[in-house]
CSV table of C-alpha atoms and ligand atoms in Angstrom, one decimal:
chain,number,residue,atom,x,y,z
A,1,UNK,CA,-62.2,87.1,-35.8
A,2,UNK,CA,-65.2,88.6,-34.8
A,3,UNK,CA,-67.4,86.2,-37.4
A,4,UNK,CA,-65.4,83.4,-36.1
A,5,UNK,CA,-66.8,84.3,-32.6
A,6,UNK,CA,-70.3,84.7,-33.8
A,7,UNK,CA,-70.7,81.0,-35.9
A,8,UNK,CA,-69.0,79.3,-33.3
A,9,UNK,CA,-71.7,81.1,-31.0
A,10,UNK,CA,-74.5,80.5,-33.0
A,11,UNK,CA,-73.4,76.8,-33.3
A,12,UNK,CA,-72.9,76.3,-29.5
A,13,UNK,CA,-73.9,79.2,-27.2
A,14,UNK,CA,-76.4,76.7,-25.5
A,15,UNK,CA,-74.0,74.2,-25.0
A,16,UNK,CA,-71.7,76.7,-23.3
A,17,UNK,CA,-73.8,79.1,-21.5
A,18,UNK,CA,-71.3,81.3,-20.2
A,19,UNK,CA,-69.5,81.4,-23.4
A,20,UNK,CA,-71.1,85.0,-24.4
A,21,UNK,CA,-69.6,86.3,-20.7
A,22,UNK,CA,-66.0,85.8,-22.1
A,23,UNK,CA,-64.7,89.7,-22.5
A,24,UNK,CA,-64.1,91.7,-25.8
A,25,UNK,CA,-61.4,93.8,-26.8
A,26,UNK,CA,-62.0,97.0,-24.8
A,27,UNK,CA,-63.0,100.1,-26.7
A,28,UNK,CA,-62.8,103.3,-25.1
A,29,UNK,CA,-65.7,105.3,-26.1
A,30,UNK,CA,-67.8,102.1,-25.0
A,31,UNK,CA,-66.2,101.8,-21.4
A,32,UNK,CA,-65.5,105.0,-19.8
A,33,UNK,CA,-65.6,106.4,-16.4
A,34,UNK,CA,-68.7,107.9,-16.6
A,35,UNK,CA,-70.1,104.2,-16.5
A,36,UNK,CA,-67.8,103.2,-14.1
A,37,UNK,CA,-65.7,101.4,-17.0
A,38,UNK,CA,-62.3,101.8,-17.8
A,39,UNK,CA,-59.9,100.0,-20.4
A,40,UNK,CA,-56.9,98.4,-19.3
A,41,UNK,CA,-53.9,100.9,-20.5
A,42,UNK,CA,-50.8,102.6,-19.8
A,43,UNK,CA,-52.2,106.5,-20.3
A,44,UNK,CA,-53.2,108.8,-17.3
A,45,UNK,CA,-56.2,110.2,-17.8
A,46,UNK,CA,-54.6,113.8,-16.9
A,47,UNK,CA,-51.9,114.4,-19.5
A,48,UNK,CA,-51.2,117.7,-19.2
A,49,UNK,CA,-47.2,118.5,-18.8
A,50,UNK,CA,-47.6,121.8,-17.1
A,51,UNK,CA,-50.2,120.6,-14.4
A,52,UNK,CA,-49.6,116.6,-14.5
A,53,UNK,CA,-51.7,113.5,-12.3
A,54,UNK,CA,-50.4,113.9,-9.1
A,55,UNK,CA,-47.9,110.8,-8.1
A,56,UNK,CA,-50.0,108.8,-5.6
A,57,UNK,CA,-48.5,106.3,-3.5
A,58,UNK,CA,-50.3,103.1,-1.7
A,59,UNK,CA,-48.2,101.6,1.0
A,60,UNK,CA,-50.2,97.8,1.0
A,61,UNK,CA,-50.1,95.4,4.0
A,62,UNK,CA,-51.4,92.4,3.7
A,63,UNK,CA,-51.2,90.0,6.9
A,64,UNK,CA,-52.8,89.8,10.3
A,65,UNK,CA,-52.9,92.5,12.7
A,66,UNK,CA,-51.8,91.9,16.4
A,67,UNK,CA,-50.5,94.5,18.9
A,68,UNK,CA,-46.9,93.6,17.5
A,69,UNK,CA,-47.6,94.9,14.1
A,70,UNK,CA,-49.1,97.5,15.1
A,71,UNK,CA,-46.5,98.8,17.1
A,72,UNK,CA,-44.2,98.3,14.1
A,73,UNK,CA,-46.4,100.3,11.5
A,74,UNK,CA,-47.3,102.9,14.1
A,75,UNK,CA,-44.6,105.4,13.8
A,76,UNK,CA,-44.4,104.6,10.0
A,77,UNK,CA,-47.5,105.6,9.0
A,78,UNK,CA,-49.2,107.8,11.7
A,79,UNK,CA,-48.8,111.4,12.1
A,80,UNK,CA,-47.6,112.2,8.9
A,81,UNK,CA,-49.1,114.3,5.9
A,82,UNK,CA,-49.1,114.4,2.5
A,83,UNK,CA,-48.1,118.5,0.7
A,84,UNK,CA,-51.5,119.6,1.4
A,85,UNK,CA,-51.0,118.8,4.9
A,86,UNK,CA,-53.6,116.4,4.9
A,87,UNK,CA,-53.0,113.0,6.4
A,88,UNK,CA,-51.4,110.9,4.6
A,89,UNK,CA,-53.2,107.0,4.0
A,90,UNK,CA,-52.1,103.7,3.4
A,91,UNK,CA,-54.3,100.2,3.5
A,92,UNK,CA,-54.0,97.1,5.6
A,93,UNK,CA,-55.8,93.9,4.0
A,94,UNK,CA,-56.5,91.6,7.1
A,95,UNK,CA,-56.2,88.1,7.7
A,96,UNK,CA,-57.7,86.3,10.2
A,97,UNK,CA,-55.8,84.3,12.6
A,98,UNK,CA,-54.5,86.0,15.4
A,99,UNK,CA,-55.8,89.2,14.5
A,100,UNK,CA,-57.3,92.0,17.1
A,101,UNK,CA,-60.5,93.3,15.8
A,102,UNK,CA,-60.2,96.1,18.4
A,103,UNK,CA,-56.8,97.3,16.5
A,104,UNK,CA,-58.3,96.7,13.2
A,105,UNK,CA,-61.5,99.0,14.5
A,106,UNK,CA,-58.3,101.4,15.9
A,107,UNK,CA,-56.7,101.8,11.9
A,108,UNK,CA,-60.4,102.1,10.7
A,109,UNK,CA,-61.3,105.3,12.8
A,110,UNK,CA,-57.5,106.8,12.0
A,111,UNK,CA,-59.0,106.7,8.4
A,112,UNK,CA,-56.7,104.3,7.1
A,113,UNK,CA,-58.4,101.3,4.4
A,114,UNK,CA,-59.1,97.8,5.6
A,115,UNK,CA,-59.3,95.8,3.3
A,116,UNK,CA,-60.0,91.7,3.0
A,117,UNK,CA,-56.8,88.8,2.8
A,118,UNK,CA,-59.2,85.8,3.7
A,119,UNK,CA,-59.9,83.9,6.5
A,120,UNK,CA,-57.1,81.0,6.6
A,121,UNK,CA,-54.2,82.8,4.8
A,122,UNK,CA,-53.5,79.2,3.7
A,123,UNK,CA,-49.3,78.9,3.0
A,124,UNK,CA,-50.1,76.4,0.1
A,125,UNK,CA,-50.1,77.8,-3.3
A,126,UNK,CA,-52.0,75.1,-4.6
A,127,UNK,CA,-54.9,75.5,-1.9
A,128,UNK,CA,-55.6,78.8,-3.7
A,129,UNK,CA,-55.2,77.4,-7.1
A,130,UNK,CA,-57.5,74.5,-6.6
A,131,UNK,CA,-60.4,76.1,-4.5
A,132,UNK,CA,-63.7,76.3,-5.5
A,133,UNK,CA,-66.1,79.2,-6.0
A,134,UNK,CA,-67.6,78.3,-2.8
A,135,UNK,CA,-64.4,77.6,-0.7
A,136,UNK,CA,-63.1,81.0,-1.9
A,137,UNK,CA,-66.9,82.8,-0.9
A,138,UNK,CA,-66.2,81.2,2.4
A,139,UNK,CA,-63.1,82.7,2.2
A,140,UNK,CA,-63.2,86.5,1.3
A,141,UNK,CA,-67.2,86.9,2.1
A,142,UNK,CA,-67.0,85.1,5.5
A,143,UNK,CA,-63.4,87.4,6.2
A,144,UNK,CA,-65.5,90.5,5.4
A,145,UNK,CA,-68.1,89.3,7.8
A,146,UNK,CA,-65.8,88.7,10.5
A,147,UNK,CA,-63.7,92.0,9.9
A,148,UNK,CA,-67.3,94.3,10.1
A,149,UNK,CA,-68.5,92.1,13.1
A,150,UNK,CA,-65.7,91.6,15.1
A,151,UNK,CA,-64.0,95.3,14.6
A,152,UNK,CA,-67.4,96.4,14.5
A,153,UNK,CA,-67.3,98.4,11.2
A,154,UNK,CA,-69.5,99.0,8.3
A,155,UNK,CA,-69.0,96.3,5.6
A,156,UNK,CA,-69.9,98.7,3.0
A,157,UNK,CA,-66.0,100.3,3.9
A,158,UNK,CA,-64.5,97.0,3.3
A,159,UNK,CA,-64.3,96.9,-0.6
A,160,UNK,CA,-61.0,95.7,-1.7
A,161,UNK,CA,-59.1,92.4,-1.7
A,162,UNK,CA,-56.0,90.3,-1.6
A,163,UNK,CA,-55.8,86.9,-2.7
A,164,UNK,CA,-52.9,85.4,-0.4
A,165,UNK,CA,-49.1,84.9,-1.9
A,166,UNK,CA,-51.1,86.7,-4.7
A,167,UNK,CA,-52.8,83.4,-6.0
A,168,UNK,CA,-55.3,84.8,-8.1
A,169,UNK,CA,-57.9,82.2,-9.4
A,170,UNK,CA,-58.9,83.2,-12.7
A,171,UNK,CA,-62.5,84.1,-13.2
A,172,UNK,CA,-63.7,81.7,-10.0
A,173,UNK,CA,-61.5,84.3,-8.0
A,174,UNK,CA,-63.5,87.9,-9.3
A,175,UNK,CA,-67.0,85.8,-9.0
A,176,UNK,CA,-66.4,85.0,-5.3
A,177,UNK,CA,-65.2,88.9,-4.5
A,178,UNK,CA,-68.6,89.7,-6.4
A,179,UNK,CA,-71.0,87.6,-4.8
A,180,UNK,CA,-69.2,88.7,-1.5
A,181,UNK,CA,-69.6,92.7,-1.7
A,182,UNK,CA,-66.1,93.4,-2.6
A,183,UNK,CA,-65.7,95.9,-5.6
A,184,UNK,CA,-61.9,95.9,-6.3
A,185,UNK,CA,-58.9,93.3,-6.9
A,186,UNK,CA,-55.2,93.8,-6.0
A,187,UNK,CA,-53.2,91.2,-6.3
A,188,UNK,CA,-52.2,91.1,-9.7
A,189,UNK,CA,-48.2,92.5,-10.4
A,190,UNK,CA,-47.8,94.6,-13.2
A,191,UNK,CA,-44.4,94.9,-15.5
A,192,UNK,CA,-42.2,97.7,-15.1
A,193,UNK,CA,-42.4,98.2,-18.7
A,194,UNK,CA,-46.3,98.1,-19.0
A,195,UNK,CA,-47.4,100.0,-15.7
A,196,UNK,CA,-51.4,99.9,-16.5
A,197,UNK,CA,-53.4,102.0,-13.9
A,198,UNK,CA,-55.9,100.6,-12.4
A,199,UNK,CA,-58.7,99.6,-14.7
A,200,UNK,CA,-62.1,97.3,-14.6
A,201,UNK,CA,-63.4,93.8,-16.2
A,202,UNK,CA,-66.1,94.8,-18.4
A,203,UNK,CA,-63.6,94.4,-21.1
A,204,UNK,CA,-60.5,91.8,-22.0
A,205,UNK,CA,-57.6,92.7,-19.7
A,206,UNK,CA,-54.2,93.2,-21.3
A,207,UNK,CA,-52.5,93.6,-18.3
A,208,UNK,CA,-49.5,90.5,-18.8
A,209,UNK,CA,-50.5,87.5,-17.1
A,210,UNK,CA,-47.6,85.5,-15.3
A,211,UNK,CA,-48.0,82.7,-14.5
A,212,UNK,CA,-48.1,81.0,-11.8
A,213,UNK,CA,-51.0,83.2,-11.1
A,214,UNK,CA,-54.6,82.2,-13.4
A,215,UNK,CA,-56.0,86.0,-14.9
A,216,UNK,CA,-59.6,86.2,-15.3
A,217,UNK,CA,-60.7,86.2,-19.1
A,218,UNK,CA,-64.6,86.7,-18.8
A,219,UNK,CA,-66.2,90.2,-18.1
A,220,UNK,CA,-66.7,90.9,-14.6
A,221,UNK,CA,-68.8,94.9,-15.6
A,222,UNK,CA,-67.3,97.2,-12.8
A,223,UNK,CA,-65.1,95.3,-10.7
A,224,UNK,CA,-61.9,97.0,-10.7
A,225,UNK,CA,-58.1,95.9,-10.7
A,226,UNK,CA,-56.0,98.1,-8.8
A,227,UNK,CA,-52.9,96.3,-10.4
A,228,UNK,CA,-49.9,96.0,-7.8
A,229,UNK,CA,-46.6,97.9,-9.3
A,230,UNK,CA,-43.3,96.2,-9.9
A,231,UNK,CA,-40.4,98.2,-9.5
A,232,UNK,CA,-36.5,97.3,-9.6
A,233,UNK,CA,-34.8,95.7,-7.0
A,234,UNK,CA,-31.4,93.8,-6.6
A,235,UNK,CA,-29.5,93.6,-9.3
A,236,UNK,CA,-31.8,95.0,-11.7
A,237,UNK,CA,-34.4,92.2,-11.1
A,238,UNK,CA,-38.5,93.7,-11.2
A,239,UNK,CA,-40.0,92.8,-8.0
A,240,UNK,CA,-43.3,93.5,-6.4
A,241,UNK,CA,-42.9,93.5,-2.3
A,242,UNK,CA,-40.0,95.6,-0.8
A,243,UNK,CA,-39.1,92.7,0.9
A,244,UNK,CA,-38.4,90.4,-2.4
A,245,UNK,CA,-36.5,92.9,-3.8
A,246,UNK,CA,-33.6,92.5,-1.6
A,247,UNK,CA,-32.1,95.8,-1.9
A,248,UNK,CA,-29.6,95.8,1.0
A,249,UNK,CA,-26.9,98.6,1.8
A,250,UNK,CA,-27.4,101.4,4.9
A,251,UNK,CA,-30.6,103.1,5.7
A,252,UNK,CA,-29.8,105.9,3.2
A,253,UNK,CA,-29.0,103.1,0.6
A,254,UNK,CA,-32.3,101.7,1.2
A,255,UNK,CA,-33.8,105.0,1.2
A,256,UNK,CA,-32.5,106.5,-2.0
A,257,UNK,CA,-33.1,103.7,-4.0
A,258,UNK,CA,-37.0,104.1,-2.6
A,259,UNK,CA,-36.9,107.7,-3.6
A,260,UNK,CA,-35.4,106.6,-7.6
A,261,UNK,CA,-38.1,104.0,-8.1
A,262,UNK,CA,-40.7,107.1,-6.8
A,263,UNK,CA,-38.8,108.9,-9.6
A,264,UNK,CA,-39.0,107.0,-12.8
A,265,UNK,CA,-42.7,106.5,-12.2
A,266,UNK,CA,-43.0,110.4,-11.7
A,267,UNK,CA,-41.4,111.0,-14.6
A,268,UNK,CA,-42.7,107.9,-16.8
A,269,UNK,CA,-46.7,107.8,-17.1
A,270,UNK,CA,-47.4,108.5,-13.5
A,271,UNK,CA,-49.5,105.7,-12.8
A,272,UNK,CA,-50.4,105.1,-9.3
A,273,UNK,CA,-47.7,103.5,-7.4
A,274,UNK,CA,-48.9,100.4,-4.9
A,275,UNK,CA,-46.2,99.0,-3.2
A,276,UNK,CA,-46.7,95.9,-0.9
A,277,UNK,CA,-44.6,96.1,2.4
A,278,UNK,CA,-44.2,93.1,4.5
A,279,UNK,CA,-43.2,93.4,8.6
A,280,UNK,CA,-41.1,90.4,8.4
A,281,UNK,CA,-39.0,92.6,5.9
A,282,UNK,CA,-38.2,94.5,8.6
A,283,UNK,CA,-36.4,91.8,10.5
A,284,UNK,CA,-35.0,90.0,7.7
A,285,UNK,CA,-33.1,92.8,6.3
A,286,UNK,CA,-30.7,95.4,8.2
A,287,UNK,CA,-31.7,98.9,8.0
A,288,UNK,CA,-34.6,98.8,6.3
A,289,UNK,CA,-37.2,99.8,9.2
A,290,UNK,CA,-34.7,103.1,9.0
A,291,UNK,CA,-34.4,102.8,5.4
A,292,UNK,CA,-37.9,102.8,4.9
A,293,UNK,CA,-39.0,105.6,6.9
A,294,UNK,CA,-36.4,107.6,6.1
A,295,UNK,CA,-37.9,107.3,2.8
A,296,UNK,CA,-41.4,108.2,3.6
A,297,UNK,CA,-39.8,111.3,5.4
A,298,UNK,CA,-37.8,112.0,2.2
A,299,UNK,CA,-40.6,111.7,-0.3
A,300,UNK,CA,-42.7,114.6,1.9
A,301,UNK,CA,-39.9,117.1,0.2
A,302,UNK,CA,-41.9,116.2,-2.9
A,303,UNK,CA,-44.8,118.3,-3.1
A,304,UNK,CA,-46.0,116.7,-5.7
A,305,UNK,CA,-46.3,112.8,-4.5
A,306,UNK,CA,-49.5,112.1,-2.3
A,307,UNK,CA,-49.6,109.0,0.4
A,308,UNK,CA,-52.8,107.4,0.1
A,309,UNK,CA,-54.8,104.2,0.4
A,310,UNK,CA,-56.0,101.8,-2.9
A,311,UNK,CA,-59.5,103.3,-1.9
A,312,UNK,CA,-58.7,107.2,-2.7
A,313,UNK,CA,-56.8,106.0,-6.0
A,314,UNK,CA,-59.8,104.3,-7.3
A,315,UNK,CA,-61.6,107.8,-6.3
A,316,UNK,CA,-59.0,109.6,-8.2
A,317,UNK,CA,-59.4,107.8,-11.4
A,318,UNK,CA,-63.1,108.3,-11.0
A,319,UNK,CA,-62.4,111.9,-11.1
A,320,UNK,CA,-58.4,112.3,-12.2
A,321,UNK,CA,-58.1,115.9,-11.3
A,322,UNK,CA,-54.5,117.5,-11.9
A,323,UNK,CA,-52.3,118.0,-9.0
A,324,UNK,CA,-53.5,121.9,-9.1
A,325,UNK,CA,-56.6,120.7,-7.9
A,326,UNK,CA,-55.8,117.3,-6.1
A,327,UNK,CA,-56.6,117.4,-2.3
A,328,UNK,CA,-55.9,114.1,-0.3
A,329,UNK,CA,-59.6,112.3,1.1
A,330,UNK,CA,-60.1,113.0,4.5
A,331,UNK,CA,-62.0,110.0,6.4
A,332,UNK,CA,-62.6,111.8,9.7
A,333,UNK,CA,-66.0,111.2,9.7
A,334,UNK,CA,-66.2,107.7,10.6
A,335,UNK,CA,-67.6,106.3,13.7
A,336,UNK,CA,-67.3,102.6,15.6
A,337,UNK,CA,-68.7,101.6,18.9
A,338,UNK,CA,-66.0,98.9,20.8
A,339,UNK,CA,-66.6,97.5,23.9
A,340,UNK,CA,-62.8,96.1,24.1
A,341,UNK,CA,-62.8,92.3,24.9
A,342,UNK,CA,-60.4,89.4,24.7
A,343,UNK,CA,-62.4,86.2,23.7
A,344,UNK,CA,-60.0,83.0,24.6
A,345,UNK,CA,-60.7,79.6,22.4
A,346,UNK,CA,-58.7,76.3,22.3
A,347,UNK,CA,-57.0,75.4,18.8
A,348,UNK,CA,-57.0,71.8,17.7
A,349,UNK,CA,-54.4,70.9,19.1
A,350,UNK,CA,-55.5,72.2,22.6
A,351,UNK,CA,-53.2,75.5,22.7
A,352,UNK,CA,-54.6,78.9,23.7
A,353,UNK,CA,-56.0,80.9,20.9
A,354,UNK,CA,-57.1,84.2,21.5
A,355,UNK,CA,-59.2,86.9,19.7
A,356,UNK,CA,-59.4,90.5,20.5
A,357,UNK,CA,-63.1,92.0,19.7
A,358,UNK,CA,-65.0,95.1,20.2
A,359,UNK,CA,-68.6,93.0,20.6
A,360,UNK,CA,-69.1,90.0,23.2
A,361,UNK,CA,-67.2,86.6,22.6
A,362,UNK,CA,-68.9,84.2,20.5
A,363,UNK,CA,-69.3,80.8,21.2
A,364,UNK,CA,-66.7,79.6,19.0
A,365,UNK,CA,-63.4,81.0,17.2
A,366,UNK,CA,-64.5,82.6,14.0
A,367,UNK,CA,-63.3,80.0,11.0
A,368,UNK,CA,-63.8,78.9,7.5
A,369,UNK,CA,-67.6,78.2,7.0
A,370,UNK,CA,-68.7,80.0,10.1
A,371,UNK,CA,-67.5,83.3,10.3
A,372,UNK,CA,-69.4,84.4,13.1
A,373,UNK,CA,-68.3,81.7,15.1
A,374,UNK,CA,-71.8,80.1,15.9
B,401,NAG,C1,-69.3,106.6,-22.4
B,401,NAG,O1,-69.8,105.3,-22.7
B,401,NAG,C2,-71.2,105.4,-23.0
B,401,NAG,C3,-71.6,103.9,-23.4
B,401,NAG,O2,-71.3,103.0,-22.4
B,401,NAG,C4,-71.4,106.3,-24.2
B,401,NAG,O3,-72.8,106.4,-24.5
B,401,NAG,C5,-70.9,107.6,-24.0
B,401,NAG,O4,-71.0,108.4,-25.2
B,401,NAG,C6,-69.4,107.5,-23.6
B,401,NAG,N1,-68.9,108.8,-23.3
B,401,NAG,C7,-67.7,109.3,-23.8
B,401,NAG,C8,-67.3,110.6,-23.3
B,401,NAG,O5,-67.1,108.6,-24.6
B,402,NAG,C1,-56.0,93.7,21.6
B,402,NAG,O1,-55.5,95.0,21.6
B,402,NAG,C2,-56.0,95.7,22.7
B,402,NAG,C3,-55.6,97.2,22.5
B,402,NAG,O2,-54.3,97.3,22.5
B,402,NAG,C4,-55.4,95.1,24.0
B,402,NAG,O3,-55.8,95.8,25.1
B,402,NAG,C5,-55.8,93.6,24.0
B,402,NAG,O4,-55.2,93.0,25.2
B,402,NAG,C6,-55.4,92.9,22.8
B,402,NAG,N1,-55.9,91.6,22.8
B,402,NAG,C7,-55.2,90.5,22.5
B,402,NAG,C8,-55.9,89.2,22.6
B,402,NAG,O5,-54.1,90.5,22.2
């Protein structure tokens, strides 16, 4: 295989100049996390059965942010800690229409992750499948932009990424989250009975690609996947957002079943669990708001289960200490001017649009190709 791969290269490399970029088959002493490299694999990187990885959770939103939805997350996800008593995290990847940068600034200083879900949020799949490497800049770049302007943050804290309805692009996809600062992916679902941890691009991925979604095949060196987890949902189908699953039943119902999905990752490899949670779940199915919290009040009798954002998982595999030593990331140390303001624009159809920022107005609503709203 490998002398296949080097005549054909000899015999063409100049017609096909990125052909050399297309990723080998990962080898671990090559790629390891001392060069910010990891292979794409089931193990934990703490194996030990007597002081195991400690079972870290990432509660994922991925939507816009208006007062609404923030007054919906609030009491799930503030005030609470994780067994060392430490806060717990979670991260919210924003869109951009009708979001309130002042709120997004608010999650930022509670320590919580932002992350980036683009600037449209388009509905179509095949908007996402079709884009270009610039359209998809425009995108994720210009939605980074107008998160650090707007909410006034440091860009350098807005590193991950969510393709929407998880229409990953293939290799144009990871380019334009290179070219625009961001340094991890996730949007791609694992199986249930291949739960890889999170893992980079320098090498061939062989986390299982389904389709609809396009995988990237070259090497991207240190751009991380932080794959999403599936778990099992109604009638024993895998799923990947709580609200696809359809579980249905009372709070406790809803709860429990939470609490076993928790438990056959605890007791299988231990892989970081991301979970994507959706607010319209919340009104499409009965009881699980209650359901849901109840769970997140449950799993705190688990002293050995940490709530955290994608951000301190990444920083865990960098340095996968046992739960003996694991403390949950404090981000207390962050600071963001905001001089609240509501900035009103007309859509094109004439209808009020409105934009909460913590820096003056701009001239025009922040978009697609002019994130700053010039
Ligand atoms: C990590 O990878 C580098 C090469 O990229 C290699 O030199 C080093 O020996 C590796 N370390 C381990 C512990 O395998
Ligand atoms: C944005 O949120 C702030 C803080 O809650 C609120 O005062 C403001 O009215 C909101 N702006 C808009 C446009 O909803």
């Amino acid at each position: 295989m490998q002398v296949l791969i080097i005549i054909f290269c000899v015999a063409s490399c100049w017609a096909f100049p990125r052909f050399d970029e297309v990723a080998e088959v990962c080898i671990p002493t090559e790629c390891n996390i001392t060069n910010d490299c990891r292979c794409c694999s089931t193990d934990n990187p703490v194996s030990d059965a007597d002081d195991p990885a400690p079972q870290l959770i990432a509660i994922t939103l991925s939507q816009f942010l208006t007062q609404e939805v923030y007054d919906i997350i609030k009491p799930l996800f503030f005030d609470r800690s994780n067994p060392d008593g430490k806060p717990r995290g979670f991260t919210f990847y924003v869109s951009h229409e009708h979001t309130n940068y002042t709120l997004v600034q608010d999650l930022y200083l509670r320590g919580f992750e932002i992350g980036d879900n683009s600037i449209t949020r388009d509905a179509g799949q095949a908007y996402w499948k079709l884009a270009t490497l610039q359209d998809l800049r425009e995108e994720f770049g210009g939605q980074r932009t107008i998160i650090s302007t707007f909410a006034n943050i440091p860009k350098e804290d807005i590193v991950g990424v969510r393709t929407p309805q998880l229409q990953l692009g293939g290799d144009t996809s990871i380019q334009a989250y290179i070219d625009s600062g961001l340094t991890y992916d996730n949007s791609w679902p694992t199986t249930t009975t291949n739960r890889v941890l999170p893992y980079t691009l320098d090498y061939a991925s062989t986390q299982q690609c389904v389709t609809p979604i396009r995988c990237p095949e070259e090497s991207h060196p240190h751009f991380w996947i932080a794959p999403i987890s599936s778990i099992i949902g109604a009638d024993g189908r895998e799923c990947n957002s709580l609200a696809t699953c359809d579980v249905r039943g009372t709070a406790d119902d809803i709860a429990a079943w939470l609490i076993e999905q928790v438990d056959i990752v605890r007791k299988g490899n231990r892989a970081p669990l991301i979970l994507r949670v959706h607010v319209y779940w919340f009104e499409f199915i009965d009881n699980s708001f209650e359901g849901f919290s109840k769970f997140l009040e449950q799993a705190s009798e688990l002293k050995d289960v940490f709530f955290v954002s994608v951000q301190d998982v990444l920083a865990w595999i960098h340095n996968p200490v046992p739960l003996s030593q694991y403390t949950t990331p404090l981000h207390d140390d962050r600071h963001a001017g905001c001089l609240p303001i509501n900035c009103q624009y007309l859509n094109e159809y004439g209808d009020e649009r409105w934009m909460g920022s913590c820096v003056p107005c701009p001239p025009n609503y922040p978009w697609k190709g002019n994130p700053l709203g010039e």
